[in-house]
CSV table of C-alpha atoms in Angstrom, one decimal:
chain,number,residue,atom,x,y,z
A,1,UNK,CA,0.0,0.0,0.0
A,2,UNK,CA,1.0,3.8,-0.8
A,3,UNK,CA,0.9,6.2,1.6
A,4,UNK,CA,-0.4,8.7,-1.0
A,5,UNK,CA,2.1,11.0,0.5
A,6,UNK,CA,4.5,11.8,-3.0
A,7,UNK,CA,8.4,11.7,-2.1
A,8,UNK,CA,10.3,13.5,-4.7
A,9,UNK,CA,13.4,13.7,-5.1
A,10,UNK,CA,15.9,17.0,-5.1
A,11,UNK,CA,19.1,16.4,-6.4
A,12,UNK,CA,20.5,14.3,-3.7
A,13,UNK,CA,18.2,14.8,-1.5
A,14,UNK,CA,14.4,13.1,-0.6
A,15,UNK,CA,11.6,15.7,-0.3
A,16,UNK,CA,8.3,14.8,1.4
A,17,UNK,CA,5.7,17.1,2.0
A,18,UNK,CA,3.0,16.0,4.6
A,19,UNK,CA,-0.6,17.0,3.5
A,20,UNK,CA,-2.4,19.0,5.7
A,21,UNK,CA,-5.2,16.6,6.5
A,22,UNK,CA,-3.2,13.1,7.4
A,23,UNK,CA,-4.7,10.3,9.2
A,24,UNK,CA,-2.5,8.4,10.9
A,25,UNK,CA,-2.2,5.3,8.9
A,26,UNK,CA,-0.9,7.2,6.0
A,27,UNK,CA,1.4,8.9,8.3
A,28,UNK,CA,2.9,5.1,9.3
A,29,UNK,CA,2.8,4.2,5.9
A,30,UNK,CA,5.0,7.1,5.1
A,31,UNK,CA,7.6,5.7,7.1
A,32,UNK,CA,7.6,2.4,5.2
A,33,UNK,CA,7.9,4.1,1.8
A,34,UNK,CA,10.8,6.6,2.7
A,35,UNK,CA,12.9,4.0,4.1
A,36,UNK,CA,12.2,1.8,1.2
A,37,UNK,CA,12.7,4.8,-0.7
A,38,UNK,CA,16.2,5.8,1.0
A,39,UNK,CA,17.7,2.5,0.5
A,40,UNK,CA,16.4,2.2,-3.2
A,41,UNK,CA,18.3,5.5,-4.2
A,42,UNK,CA,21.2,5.6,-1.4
A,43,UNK,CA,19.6,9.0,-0.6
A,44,UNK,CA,22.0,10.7,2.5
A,45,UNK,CA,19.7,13.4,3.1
A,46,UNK,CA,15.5,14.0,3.6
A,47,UNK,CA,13.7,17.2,3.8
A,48,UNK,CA,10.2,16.6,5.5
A,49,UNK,CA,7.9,19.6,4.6
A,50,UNK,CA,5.2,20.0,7.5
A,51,UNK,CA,4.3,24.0,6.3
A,52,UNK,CA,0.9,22.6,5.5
A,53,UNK,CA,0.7,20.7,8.7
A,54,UNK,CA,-1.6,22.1,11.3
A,55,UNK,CA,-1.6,19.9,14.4
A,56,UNK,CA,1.5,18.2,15.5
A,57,UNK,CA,0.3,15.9,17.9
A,58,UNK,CA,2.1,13.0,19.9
A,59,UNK,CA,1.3,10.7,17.5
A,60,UNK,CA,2.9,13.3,14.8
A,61,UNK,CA,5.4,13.6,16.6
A,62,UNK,CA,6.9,10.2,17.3
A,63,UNK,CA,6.5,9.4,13.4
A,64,UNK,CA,8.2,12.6,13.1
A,65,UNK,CA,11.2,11.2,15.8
A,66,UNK,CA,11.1,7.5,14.4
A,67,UNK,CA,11.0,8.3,10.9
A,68,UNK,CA,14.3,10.7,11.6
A,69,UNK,CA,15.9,7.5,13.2
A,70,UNK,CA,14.9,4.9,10.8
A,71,UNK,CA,16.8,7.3,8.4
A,72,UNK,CA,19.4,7.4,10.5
A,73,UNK,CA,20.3,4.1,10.6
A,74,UNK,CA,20.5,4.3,6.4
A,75,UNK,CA,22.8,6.8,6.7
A,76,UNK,CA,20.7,9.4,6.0
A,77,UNK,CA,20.0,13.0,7.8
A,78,UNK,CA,16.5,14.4,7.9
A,79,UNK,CA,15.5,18.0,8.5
A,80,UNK,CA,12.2,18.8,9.2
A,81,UNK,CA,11.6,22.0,7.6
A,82,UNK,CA,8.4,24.6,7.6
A,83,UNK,CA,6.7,24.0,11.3
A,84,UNK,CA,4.2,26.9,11.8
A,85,UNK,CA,4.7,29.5,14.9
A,86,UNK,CA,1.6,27.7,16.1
A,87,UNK,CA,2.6,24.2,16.2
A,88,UNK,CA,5.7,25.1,17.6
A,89,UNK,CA,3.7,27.1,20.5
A,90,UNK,CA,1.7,24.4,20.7
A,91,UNK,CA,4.5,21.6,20.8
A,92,UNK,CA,6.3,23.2,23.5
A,93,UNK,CA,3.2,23.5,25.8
A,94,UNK,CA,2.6,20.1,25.0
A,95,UNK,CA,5.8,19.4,27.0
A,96,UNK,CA,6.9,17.6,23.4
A,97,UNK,CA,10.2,17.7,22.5
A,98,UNK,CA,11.0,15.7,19.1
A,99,UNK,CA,13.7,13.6,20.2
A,100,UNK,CA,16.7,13.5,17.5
A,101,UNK,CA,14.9,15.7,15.1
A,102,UNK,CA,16.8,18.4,13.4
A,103,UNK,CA,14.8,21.1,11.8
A,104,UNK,CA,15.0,24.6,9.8
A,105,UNK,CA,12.9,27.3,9.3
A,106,UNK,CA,12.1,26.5,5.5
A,107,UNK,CA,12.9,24.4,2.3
A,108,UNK,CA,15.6,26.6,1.6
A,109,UNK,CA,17.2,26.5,5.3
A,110,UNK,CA,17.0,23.1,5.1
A,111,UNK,CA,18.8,22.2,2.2
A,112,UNK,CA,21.5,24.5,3.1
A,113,UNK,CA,21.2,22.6,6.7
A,114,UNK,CA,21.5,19.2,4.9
A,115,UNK,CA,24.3,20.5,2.4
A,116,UNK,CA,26.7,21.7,5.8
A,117,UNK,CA,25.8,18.5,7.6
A,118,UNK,CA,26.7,16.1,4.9
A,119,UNK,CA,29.8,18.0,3.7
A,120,UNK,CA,31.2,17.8,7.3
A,121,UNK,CA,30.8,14.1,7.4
A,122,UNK,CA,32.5,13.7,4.0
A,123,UNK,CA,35.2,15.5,5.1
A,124,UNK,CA,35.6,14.6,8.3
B,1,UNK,CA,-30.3,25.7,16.7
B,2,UNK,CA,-31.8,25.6,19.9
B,3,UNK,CA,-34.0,28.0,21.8
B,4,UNK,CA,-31.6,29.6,23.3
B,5,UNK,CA,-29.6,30.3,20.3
B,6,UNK,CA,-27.3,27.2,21.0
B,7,UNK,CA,-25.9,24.9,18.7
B,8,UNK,CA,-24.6,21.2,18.7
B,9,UNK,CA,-22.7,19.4,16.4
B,10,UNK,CA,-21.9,15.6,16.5
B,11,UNK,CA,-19.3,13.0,14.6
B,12,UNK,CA,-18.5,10.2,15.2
B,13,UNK,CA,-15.5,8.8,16.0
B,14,UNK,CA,-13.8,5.5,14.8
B,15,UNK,CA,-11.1,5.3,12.7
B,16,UNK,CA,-8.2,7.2,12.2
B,17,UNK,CA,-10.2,9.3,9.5
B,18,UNK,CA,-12.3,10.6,12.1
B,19,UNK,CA,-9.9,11.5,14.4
B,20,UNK,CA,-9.1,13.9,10.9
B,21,UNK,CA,-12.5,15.0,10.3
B,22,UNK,CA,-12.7,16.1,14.4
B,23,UNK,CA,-9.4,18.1,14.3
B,24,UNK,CA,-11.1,19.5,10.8
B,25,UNK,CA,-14.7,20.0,12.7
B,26,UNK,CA,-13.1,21.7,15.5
B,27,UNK,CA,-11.0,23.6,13.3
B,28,UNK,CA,-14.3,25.4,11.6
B,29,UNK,CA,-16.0,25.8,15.2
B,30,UNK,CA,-12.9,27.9,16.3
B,31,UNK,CA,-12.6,29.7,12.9
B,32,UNK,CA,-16.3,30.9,12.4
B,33,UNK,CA,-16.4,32.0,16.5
B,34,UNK,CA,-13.0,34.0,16.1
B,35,UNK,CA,-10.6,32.3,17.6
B,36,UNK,CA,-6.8,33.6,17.1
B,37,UNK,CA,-4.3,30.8,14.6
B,38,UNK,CA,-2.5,29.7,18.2
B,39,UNK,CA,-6.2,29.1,20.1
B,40,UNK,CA,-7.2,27.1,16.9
B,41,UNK,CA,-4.5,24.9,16.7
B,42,UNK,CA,-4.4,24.1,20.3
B,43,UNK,CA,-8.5,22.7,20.5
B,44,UNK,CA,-7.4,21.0,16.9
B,45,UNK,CA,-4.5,18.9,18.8
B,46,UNK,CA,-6.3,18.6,22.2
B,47,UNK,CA,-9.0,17.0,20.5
B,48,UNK,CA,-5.9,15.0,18.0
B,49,UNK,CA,-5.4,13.4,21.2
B,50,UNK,CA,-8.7,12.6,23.1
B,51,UNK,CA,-10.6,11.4,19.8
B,52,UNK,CA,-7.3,9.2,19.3
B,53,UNK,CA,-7.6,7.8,23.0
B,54,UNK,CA,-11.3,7.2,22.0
B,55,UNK,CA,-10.5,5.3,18.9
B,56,UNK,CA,-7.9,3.4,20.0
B,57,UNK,CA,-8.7,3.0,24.0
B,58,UNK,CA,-12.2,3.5,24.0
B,59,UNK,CA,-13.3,0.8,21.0
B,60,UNK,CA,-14.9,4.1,19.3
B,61,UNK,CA,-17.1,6.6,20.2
B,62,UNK,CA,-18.6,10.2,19.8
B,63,UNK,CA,-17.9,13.9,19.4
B,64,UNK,CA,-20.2,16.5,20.7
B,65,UNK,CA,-19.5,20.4,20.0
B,66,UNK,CA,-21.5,23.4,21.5
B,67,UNK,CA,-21.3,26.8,21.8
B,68,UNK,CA,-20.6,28.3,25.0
B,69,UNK,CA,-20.4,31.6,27.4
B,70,UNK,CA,-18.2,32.0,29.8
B,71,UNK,CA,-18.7,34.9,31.8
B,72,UNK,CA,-20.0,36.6,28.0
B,73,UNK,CA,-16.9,35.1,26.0
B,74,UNK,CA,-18.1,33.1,23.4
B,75,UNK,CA,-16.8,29.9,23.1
B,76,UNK,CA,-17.1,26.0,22.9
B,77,UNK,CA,-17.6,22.9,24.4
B,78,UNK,CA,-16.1,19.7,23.3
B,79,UNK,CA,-17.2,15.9,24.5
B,80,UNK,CA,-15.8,13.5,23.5
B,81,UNK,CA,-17.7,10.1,25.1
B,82,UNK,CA,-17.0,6.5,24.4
B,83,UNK,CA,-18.5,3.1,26.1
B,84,UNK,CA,-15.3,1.3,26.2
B,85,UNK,CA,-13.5,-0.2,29.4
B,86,UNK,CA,-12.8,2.8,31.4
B,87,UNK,CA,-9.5,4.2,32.6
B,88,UNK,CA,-8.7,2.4,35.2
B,89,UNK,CA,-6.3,4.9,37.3
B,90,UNK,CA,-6.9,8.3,36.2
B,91,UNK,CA,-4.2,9.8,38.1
B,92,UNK,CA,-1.1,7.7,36.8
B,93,UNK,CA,-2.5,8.6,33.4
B,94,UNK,CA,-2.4,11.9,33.9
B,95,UNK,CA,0.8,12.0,35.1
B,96,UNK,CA,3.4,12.9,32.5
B,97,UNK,CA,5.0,10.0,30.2
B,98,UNK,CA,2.5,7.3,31.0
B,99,UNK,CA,1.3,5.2,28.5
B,100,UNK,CA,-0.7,2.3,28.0
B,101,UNK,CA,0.4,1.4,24.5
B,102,UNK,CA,3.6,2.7,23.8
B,103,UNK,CA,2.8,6.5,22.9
B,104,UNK,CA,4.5,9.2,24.4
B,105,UNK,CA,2.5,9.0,27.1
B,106,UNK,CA,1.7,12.7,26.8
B,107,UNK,CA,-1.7,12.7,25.7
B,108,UNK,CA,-4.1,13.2,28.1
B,109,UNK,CA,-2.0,15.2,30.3
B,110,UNK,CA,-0.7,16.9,27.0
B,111,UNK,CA,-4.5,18.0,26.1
B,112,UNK,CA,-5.9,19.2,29.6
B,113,UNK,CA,-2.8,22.0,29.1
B,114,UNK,CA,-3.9,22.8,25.7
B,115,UNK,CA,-7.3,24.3,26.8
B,116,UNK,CA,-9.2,26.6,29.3
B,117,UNK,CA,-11.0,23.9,31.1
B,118,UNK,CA,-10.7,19.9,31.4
B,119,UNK,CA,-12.8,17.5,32.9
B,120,UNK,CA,-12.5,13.4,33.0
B,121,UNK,CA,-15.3,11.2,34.4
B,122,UNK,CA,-14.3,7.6,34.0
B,123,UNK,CA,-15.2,4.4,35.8
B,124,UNK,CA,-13.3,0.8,35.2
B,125,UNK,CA,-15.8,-0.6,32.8
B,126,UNK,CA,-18.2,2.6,32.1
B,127,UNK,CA,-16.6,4.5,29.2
B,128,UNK,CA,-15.0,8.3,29.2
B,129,UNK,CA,-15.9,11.4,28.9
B,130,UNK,CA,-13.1,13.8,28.3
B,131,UNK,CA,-14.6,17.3,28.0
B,132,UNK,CA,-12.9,20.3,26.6
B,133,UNK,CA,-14.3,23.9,27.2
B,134,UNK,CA,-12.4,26.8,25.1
B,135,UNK,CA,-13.4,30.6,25.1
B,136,UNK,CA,-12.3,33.6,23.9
């Protein structure tokens, strides 16, 4: 099954952008498909775009956290890029705290993000 | 519409889907009664989390939304109600990082920070109701 969720890919780089309205088994199915997707294409980096997002829940959030470590262990960063002032508000009086999650204020922040991460671990 | 210019709204919750259309439901409520972005996105993930617990804990159940005064501040009233078996000590789940089923364990206790009011009733064996009051 697809998650419906497109990943495209950006140069070296996976792009997924979460739709606004995402039940949660789409959401877990997301993590099936980027992994797959990450070890398909030897991808080092992932840009998750969640600017459409509007709630960032628990459950959001550990896919969020999970999703970061699965790519992990494939050798590949993740940025999460585009949170809303909201959510953020919002995740912080939650008491969450996305554990191992890196994340930038936009697309463009992000790739830059990924681009400094990955060159320092090429070069040492 | 009632007699007394009130107004209910119901859905009903159980699948993942629904927990979606509730967040979306509670989204319009706070829209159309003028809610700031930040209010609005806090009812849509405090009631992220209850309908979940209701879907997944709860075996399914309903949401009811209503307007609300408090004190002349309009507002809303959320109840969320299912049949299911109860939550069996209410204070250890409130208390942060419990969880039944591997979550975070921040839900409930995540939720009753995320609005102006918070009530639980719940009895071992005779269902929840979680409700959620939010005013301007």
């Amino acid at each position: 099954m697809q998650s419906n969720i497109p990943i495209l890919k950006l140069g070296d780089y996976l792009l997924v952008t979460i739709q606004m309205d995402v039940h949660d088994r789409a959401a877990l199915q997301l993590q099936d498909d980027l992994t797959a997707e990450i070890s398909k294409r030897g991808s080092k980096g992932v840009l998750i775009d969640i600017s459409t997002l509007e709630v960032v829940d628990t459950f959001m959030g550990r896919v969020l956290s999970d999703t970061a470590a699965m790519a992990k262990v494939l050798d590949a960063e993740t940025v999460v890029v585009g949170m809303r002032p909201a959510v953020a508000i919002t995740l912080v009086e939650l008491g969450l705290s996305l554990p191992g999650v890196v994340t930038a204020l936009n697309l463009e922040r992000g790739m830059e993000l990924l681009t400094q991460r990955l060159g320092r671990k090429v070069n040492g | 519409m009632g007699n007394d210019g009130s107004f209910r709204e119901s859905i009903s919750l159980h699948s993942d889907r629904d927990v979606s259309r509730a967040r979306v439901l509670v989204a319009q409520w706070a829209s159309q009664q003028g809610f700031s972005v930040v209010e609005r996105t806090r009812a849509m993930t405090a009631v992220s989390e209850i309908s979940r617990n209701c879907v997944i804990h709860g075996g399914g159940g309903t949401m009811y939304v209503s307007t609300l005064y408090n004190n002349g501040s309009p507002g809303f009233r959320i109840q969320i109600v299912d049949q299911g078996p109860g939550i069996e000590n209410l204070e250890l789940s409130m208390g942060r990082g419990y969880s039944t089923r591997g979550g975070l364990g921040l839900g409930l206790d995540g939720a009753r920070k995320l609005c102006r009011a918070f009530r639980v009733e719940s009895n071992a064996g005779a269902g929840t109701t979680v409700t959620l009051d939010y005013w301007r």
